[in-house]
PDB file of C-alpha atoms in Angstrom:
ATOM      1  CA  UNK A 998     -81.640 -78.845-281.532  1.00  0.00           C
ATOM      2  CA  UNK A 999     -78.488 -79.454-280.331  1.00  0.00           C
ATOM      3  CA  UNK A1000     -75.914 -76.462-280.450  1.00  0.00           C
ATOM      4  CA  UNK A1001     -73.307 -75.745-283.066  1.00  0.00           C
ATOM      5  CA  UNK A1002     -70.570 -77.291-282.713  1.00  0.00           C
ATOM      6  CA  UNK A1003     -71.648 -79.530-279.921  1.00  0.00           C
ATOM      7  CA  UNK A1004     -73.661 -82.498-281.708  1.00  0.00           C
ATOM      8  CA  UNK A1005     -72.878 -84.215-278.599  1.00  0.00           C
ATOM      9  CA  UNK A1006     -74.371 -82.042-275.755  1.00  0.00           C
ATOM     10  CA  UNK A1007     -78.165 -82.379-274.876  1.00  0.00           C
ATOM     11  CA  UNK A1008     -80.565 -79.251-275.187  1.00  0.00           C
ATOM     12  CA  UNK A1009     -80.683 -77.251-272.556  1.00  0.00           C
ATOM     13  CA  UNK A1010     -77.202 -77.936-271.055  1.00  0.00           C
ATOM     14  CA  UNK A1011     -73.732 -76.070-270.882  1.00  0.00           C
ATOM     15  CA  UNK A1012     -71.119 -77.411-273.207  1.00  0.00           C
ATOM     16  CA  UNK A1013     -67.918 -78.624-271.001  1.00  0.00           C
ATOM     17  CA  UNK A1014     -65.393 -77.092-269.907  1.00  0.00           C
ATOM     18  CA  UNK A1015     -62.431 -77.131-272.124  1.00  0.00           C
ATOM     19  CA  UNK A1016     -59.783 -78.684-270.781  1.00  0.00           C
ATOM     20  CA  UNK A1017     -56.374 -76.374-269.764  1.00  0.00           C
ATOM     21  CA  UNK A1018     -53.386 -76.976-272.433  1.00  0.00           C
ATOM     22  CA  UNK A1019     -49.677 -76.876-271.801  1.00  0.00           C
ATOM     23  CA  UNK A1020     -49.580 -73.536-273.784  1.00  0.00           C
ATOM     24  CA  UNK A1021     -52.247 -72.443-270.390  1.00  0.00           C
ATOM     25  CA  UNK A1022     -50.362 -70.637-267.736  1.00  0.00           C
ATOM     26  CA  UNK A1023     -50.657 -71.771-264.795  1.00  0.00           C
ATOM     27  CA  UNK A1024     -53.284 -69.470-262.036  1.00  0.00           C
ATOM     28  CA  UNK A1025     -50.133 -69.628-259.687  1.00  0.00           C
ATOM     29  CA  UNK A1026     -47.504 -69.197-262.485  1.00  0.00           C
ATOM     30  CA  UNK A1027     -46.443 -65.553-261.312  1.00  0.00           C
ATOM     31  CA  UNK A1028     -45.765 -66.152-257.326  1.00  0.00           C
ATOM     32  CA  UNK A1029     -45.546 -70.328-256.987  1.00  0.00           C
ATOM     33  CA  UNK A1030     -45.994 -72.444-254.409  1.00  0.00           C
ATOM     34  CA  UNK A1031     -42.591 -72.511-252.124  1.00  0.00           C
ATOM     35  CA  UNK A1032     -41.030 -75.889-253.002  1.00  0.00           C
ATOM     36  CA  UNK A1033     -41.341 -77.222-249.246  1.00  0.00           C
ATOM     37  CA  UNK A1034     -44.880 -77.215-247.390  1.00  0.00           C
ATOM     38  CA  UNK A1035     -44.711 -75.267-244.485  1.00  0.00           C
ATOM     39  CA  UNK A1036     -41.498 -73.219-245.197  1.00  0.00           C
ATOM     40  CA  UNK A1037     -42.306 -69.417-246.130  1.00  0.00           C
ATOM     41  CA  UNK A1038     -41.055 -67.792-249.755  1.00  0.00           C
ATOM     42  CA  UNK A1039     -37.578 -66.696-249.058  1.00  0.00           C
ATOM     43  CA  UNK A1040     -37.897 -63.023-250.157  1.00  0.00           C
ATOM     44  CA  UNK A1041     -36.472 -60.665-253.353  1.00  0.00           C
ATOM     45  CA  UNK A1042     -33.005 -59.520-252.432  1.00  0.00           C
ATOM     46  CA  UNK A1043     -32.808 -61.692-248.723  1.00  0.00           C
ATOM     47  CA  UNK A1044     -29.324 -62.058-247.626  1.00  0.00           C
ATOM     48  CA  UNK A1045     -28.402 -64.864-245.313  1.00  0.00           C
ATOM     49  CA  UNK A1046     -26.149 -64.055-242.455  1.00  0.00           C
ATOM     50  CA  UNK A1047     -22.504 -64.746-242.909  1.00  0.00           C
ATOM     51  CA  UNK A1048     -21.292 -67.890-241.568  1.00  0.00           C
ATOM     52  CA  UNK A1049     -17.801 -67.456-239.732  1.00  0.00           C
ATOM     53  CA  UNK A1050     -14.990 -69.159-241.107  1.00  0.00           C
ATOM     54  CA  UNK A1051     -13.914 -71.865-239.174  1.00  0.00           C
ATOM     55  CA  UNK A1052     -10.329 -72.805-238.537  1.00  0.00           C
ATOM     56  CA  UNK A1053     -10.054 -76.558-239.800  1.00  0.00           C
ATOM     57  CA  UNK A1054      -9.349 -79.001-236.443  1.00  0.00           C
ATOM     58  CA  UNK A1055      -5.862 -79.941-235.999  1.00  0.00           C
ATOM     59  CA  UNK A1056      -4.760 -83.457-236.821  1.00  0.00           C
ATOM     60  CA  UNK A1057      -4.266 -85.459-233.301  1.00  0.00           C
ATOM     61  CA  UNK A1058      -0.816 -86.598-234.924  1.00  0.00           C
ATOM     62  CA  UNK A1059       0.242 -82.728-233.951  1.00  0.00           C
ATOM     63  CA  UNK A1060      -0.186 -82.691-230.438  1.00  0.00           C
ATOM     64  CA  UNK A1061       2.864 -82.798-228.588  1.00  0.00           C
ATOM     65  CA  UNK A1062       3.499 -84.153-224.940  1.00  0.00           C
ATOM     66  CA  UNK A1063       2.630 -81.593-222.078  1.00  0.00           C
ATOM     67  CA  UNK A1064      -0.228 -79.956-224.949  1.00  0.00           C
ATOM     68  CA  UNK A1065      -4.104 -79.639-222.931  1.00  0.00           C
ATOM     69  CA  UNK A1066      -6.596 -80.852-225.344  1.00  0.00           C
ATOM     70  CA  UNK A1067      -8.036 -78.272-227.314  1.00  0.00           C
ATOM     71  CA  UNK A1068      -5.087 -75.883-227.175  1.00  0.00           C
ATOM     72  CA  UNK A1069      -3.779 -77.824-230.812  1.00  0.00           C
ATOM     73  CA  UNK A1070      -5.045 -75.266-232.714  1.00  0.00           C
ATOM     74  CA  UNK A1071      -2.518 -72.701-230.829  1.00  0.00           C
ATOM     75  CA  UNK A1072       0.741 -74.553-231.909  1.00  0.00           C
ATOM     76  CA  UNK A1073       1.237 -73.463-235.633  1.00  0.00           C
ATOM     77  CA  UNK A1074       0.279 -69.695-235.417  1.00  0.00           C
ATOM     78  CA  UNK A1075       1.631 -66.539-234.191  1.00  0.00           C
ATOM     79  CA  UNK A1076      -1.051 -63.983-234.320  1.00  0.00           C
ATOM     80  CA  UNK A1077      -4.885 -63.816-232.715  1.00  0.00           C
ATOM     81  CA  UNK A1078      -7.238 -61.778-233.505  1.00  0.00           C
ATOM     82  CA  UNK A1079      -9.802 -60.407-230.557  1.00  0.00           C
ATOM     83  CA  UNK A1080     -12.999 -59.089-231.283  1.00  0.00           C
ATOM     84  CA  UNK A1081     -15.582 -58.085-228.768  1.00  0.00           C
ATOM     85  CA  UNK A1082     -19.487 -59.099-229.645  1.00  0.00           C
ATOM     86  CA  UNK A1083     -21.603 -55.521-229.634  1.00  0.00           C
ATOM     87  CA  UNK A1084     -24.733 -55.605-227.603  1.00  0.00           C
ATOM     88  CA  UNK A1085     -27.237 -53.003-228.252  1.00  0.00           C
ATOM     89  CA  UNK A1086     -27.971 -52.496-224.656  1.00  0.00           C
ATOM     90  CA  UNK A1087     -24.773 -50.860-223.909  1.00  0.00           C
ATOM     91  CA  UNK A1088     -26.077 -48.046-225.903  1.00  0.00           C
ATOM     92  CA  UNK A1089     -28.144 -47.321-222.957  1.00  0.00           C
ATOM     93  CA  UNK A1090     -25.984 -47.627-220.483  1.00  0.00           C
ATOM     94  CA  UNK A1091     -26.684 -51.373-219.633  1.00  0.00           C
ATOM     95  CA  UNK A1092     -23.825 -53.337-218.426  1.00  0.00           C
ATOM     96  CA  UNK A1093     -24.087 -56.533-220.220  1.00  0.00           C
ATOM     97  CA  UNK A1094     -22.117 -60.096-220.333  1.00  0.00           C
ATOM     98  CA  UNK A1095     -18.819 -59.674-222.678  1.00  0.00           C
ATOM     99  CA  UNK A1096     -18.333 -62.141-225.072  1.00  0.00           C
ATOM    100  CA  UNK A1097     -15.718 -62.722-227.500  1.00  0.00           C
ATOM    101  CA  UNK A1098     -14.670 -64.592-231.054  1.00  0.00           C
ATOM    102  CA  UNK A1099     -10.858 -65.575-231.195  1.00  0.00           C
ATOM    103  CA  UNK A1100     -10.092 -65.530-234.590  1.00  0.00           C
ATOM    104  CA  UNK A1101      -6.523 -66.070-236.463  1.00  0.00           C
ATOM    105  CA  UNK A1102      -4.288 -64.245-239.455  1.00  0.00           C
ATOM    106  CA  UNK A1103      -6.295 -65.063-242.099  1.00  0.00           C
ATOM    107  CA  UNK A1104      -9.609 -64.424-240.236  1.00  0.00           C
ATOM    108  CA  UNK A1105     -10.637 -68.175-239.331  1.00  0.00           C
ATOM    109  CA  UNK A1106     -12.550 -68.398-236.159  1.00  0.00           C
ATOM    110  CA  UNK A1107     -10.165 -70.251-233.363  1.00  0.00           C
ATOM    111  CA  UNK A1108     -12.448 -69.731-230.101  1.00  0.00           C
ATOM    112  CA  UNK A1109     -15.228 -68.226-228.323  1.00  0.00           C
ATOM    113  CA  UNK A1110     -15.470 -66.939-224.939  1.00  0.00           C
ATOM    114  CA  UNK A1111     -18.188 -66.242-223.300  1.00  0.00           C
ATOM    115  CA  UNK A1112     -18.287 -64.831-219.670  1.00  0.00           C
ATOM    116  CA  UNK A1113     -20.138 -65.865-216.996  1.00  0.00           C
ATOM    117  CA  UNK A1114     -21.666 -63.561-214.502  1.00  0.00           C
ATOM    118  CA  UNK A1115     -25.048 -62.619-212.590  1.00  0.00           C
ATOM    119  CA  UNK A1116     -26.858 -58.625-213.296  1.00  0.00           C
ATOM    120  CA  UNK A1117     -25.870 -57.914-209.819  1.00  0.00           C
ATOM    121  CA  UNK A1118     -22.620 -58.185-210.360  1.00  0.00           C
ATOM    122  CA  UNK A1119     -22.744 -56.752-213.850  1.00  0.00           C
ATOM    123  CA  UNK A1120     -24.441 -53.484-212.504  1.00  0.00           C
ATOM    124  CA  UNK A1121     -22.898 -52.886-209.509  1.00  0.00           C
ATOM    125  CA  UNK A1122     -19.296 -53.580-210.339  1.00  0.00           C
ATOM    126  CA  UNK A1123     -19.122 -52.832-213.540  1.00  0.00           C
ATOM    127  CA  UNK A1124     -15.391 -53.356-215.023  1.00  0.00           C
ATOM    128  CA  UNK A1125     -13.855 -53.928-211.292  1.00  0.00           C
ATOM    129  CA  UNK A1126     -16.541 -57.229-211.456  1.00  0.00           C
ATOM    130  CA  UNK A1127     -15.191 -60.695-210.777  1.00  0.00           C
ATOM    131  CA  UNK A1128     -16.003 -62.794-214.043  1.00  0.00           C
ATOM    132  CA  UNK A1129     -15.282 -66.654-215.462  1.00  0.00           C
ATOM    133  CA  UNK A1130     -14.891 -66.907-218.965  1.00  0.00           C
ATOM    134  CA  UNK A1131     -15.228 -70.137-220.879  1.00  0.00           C
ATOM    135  CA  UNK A1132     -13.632 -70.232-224.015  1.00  0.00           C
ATOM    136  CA  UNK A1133     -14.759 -72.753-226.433  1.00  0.00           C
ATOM    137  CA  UNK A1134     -13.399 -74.322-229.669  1.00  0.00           C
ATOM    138  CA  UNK A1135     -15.617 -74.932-232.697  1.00  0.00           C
ATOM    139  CA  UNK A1136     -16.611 -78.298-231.814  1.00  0.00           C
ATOM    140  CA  UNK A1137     -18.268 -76.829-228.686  1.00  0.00           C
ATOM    141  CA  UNK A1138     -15.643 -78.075-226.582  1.00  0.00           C
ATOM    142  CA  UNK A1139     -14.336 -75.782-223.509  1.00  0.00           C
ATOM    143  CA  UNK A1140     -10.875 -75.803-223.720  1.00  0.00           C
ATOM    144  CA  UNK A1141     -10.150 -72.721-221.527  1.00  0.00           C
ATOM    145  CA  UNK A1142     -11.629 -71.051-218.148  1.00  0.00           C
ATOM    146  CA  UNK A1143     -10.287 -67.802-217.208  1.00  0.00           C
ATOM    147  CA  UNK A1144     -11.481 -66.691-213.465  1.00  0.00           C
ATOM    148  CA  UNK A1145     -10.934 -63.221-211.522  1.00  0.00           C
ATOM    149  CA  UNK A1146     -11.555 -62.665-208.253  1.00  0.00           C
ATOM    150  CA  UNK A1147     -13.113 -59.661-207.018  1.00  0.00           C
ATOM    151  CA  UNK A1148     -10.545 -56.979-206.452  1.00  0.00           C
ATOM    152  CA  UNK A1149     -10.329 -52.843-206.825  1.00  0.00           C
ATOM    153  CA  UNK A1150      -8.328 -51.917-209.924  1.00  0.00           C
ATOM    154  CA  UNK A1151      -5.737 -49.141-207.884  1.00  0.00           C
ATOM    155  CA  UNK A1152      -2.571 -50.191-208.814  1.00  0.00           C
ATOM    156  CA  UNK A1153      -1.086 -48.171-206.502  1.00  0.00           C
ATOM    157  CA  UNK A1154      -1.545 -50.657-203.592  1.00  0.00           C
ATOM    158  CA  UNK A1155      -0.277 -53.996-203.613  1.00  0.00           C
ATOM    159  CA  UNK A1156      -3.443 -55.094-201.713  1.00  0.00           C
ATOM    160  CA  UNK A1157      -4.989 -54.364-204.653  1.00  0.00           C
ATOM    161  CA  UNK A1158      -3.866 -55.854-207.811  1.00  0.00           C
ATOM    162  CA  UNK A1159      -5.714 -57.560-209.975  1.00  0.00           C
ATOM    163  CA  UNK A1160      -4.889 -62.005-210.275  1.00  0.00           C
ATOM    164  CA  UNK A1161      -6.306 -63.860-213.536  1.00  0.00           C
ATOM    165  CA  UNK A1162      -6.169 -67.534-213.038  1.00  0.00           C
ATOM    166  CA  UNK A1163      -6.158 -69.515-216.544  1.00  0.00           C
ATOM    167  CA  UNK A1164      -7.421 -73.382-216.758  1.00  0.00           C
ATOM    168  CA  UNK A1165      -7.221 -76.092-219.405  1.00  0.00           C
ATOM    169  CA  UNK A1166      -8.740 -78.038-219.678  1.00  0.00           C
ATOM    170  CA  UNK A1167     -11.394 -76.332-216.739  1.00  0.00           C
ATOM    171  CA  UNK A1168     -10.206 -76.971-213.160  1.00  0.00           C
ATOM    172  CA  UNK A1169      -6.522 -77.497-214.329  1.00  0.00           C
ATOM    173  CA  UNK A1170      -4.268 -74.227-214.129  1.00  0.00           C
ATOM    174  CA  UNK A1171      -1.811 -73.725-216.179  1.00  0.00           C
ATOM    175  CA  UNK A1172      -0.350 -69.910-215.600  1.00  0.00           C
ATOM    176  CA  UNK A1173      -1.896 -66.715-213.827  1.00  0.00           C
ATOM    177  CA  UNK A1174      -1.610 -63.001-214.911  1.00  0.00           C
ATOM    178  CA  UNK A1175      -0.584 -61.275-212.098  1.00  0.00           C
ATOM    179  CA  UNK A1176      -0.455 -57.159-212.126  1.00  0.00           C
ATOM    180  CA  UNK A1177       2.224 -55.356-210.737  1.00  0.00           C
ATOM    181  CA  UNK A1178       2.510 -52.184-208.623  1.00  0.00           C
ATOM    182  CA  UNK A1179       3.799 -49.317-210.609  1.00  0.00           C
ATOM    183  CA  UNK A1180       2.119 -45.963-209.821  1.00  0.00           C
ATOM    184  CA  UNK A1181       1.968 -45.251-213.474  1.00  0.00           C
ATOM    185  CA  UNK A1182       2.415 -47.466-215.876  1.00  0.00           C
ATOM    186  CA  UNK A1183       0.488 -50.726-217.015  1.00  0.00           C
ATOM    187  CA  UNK A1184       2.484 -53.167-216.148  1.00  0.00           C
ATOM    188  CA  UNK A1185       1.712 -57.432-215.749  1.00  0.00           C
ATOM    189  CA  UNK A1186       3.557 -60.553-215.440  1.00  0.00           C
ATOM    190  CA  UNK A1187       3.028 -63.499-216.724  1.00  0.00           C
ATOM    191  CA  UNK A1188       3.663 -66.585-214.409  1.00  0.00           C
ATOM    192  CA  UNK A1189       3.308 -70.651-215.147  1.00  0.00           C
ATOM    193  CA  UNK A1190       1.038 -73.209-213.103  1.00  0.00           C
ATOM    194  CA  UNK A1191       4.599 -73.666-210.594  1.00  0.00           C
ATOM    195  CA  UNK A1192       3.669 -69.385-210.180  1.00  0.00           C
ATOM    196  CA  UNK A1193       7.467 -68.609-211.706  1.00  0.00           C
ATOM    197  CA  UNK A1194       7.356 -65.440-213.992  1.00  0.00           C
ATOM    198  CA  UNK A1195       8.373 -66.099-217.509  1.00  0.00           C
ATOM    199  CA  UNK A1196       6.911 -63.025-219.395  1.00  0.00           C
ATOM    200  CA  UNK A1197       6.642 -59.095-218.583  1.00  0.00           C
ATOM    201  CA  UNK A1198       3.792 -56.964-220.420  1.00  0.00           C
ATOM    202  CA  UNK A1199       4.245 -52.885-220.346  1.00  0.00           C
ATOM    203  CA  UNK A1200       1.700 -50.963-221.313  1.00  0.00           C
ATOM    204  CA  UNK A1201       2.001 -46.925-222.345  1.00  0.00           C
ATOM    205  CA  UNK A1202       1.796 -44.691-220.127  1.00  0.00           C
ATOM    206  CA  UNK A1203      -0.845 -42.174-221.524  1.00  0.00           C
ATOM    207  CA  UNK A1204      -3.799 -44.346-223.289  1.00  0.00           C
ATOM    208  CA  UNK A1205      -4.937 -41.824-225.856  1.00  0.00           C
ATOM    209  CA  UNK A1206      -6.336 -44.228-228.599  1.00  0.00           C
ATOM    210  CA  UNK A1207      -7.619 -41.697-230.951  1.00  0.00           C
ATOM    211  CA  UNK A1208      -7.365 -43.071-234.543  1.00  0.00           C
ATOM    212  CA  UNK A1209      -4.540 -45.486-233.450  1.00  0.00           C
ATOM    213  CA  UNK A1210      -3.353 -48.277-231.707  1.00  0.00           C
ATOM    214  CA  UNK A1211      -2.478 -48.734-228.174  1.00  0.00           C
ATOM    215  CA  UNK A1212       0.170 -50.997-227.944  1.00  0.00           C
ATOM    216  CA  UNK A1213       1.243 -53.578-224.968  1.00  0.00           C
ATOM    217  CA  UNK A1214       4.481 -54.670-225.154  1.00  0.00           C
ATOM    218  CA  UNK A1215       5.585 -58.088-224.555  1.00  0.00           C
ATOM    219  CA  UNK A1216       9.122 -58.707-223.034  1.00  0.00           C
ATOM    220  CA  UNK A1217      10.928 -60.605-221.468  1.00  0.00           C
ATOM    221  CA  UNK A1218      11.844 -61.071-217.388  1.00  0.00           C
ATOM    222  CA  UNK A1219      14.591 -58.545-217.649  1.00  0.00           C
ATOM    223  CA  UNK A1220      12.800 -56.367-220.234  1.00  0.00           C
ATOM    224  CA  UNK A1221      15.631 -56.226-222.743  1.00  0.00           C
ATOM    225  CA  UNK A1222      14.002 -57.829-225.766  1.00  0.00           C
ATOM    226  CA  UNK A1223      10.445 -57.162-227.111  1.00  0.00           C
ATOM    227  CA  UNK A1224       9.046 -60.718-228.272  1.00  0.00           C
ATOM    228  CA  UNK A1225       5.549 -59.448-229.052  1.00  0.00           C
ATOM    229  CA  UNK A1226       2.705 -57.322-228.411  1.00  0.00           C
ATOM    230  CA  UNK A1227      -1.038 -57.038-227.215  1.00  0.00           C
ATOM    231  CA  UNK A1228      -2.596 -54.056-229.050  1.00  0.00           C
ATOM    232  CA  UNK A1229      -6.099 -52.358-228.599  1.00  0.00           C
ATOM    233  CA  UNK A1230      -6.916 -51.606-232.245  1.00  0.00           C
ATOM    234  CA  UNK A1231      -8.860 -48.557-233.524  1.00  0.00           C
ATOM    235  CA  UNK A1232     -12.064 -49.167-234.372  1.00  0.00           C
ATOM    236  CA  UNK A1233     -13.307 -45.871-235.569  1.00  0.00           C
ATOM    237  CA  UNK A1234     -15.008 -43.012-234.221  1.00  0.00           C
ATOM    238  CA  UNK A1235     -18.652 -44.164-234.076  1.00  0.00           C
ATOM    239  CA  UNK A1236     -17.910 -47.382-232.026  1.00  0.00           C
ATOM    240  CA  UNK A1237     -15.224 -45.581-230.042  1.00  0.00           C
ATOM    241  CA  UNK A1238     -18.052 -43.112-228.669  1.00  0.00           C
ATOM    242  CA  UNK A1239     -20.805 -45.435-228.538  1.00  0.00           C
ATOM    243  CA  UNK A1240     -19.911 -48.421-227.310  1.00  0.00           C
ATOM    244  CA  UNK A1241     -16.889 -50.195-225.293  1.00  0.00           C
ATOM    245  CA  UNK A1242     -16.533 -53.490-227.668  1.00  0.00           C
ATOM    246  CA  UNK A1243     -13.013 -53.356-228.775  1.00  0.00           C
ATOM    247  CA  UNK A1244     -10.842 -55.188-231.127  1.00  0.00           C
ATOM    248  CA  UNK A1245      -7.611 -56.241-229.721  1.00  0.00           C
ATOM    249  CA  UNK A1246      -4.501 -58.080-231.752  1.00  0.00           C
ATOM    250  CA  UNK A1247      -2.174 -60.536-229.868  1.00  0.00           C
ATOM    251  CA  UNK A1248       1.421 -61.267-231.587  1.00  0.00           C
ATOM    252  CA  UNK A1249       4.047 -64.113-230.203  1.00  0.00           C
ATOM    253  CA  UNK A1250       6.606 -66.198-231.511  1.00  0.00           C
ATOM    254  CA  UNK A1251       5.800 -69.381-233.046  1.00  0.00           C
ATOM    255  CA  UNK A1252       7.400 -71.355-231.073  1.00  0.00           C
ATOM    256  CA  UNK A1253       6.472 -70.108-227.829  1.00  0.00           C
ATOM    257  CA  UNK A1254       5.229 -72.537-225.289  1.00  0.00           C
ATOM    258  CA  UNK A1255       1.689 -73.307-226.488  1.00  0.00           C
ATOM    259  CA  UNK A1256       0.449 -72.608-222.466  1.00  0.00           C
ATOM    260  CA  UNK A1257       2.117 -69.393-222.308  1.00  0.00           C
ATOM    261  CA  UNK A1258       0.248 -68.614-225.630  1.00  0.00           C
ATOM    262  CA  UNK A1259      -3.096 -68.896-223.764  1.00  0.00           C
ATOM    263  CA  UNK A1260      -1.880 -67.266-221.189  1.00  0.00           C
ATOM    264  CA  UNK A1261      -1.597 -64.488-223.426  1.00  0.00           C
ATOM    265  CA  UNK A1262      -5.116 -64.492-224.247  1.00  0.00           C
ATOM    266  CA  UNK A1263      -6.076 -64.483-221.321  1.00  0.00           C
ATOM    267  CA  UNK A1264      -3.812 -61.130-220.265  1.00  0.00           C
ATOM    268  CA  UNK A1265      -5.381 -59.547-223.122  1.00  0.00           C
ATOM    269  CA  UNK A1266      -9.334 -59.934-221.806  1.00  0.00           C
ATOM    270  CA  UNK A1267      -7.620 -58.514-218.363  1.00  0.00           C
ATOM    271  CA  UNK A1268      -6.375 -55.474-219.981  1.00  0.00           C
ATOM    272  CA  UNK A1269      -9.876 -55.191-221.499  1.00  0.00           C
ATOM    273  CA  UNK A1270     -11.481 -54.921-218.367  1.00  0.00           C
ATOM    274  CA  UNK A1271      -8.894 -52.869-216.682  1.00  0.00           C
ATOM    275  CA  UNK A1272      -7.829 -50.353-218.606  1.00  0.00           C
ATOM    276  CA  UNK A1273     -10.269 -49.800-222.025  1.00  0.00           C
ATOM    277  CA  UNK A1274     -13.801 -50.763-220.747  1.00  0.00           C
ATOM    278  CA  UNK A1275     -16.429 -48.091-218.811  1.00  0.00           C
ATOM    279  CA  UNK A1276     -18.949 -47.784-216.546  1.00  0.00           C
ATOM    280  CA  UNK A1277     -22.426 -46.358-217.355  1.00  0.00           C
ATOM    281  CA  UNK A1278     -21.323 -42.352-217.640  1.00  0.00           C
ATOM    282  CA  UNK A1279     -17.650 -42.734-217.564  1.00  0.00           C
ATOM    283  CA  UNK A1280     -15.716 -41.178-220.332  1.00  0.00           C
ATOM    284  CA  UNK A1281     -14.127 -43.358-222.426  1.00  0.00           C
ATOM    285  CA  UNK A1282      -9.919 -43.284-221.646  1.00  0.00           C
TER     286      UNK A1282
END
């Protein structure tokens, strides 16, 4: 006798299987499939990383005569922002490659820098190392090399001071940062690709930077104007102690001449490494 409800089904066999309904949730309803084969689940409450904000290219149309590729992006602004990449390893001690994001006003990334250097040199030289930096835009393009010879960094003796060569585009100098002898004060000049000053920066002569600024003061040859300043910001007590990656802010006028503008820049890794970064043990100025 066939069963109820299944006229259809011979004796001794299983009716089928009923077949699965819309209304049927699905086995993997509560954790699905990820949409692309291969690629994990991203996970509950998974942040990306920010992505830097990228100052927009300048228009070719901008570039005046006598302008080195790349440096475009220097012509309409006033103000840079420095900041110094953290490394874990200098929490230990470890002397490590500094590396940099250029940034302007409104927080747009301009550049990065990135130095160049062996761990013989890192560890056995420590700030007083000779370095190359090559500072790129955000198209990947080097647009600046910054090179320092190997030099001690008493400015005391003339024999002694410290000579940044900047390039741009690489190979192609166009102005030095040259430190003078003063037996206490900070003090550098700022010369073109003919070696002819054109700017003076003084520094303070105590560099006490607890919960403020230290400021550098840009002036002119004869030192009777201030036209801008190169300031190592406070970056609060935790990375003060712990670590020597600092922020630094770099002001000029507008209209400055766009070389002597990366010139600056590259004044304000030199003070970095001469007056504000540490060996492994040494206290912190």
């Amino acid at each position: 006798m066939a069963s109820k409800g299944y006229a259809d089904t011979a004796p001794g066999l299983l009716p089928p299987a009923p077949a699965y309904s819309k209304e049927v949730p699905h086995h993997n309803a509560v954790y699905p499939a990820p949409p692309n084969p291969g690629v994990p689940p991203v996970p509950p409450g998974y942040m990306p990383p920010p992505v830097p904000a990228l100052m927009p290219a300048p228009t070719l149309a901008l570039q005046p005569a006598g302008c080195p590729p790349g440096l475009e992006y220097l012509l309409q602004i006033d103000q840079l922002l420095v900041h110094q990449t953290f490394h874990l390893a200098e929490l230990l001690g470890w002397e490590v490659r500094n590396s940099y994001s250029v940034k302007n006003s409104v927080g747009q990334q301009v550049f990065l820098a990135e130095e160049e250097n062996n761990c013989c040199t890192l560890q056995c030289f420590g700030p007083s190392r000779p370095f190359t930096f090559h500072i790129q835009d955000n198209l990947g393009q080097e647009v600046l090399t910054l090179t320092r010879p190997l030099a001690c960094s008493y400015c005391c003796f003339p024999c002694c001071l410290q000579d940044l060569e900047v390039q741009s585009p690489p190979g192609v100098p166009i102005g030095y940062v040259v430190q003078e002898c003063h037996p206490f004060l900070p003090k550098l000049t700022l010369l073109n690709e003919r070696r002819q000053p054109q700017l003076r920066i003084k520094g303070p002569l105590f560099f006490c930077s607890c919960c403020r600024d230290v400021v550098f003061e840009v002036k002119t040859l004869d030192e009777s104007m201030v036209i801008g300043h190169i300031s190592k910001q406070w970056s609060g007590f935790l990375r003060e102690a712990c670590t020597d990656a600092d922020n630094f802010g770099i002001l000029f006028p507008v209209d400055l001449d766009v070389k002597m503008k990366a010139v600056l820049l590259g004044a304000c890794f030199l003070i970095d490494f001469l007056y504000f970064e540490e060996r492994k043990g040494d206290k912190k100025r």
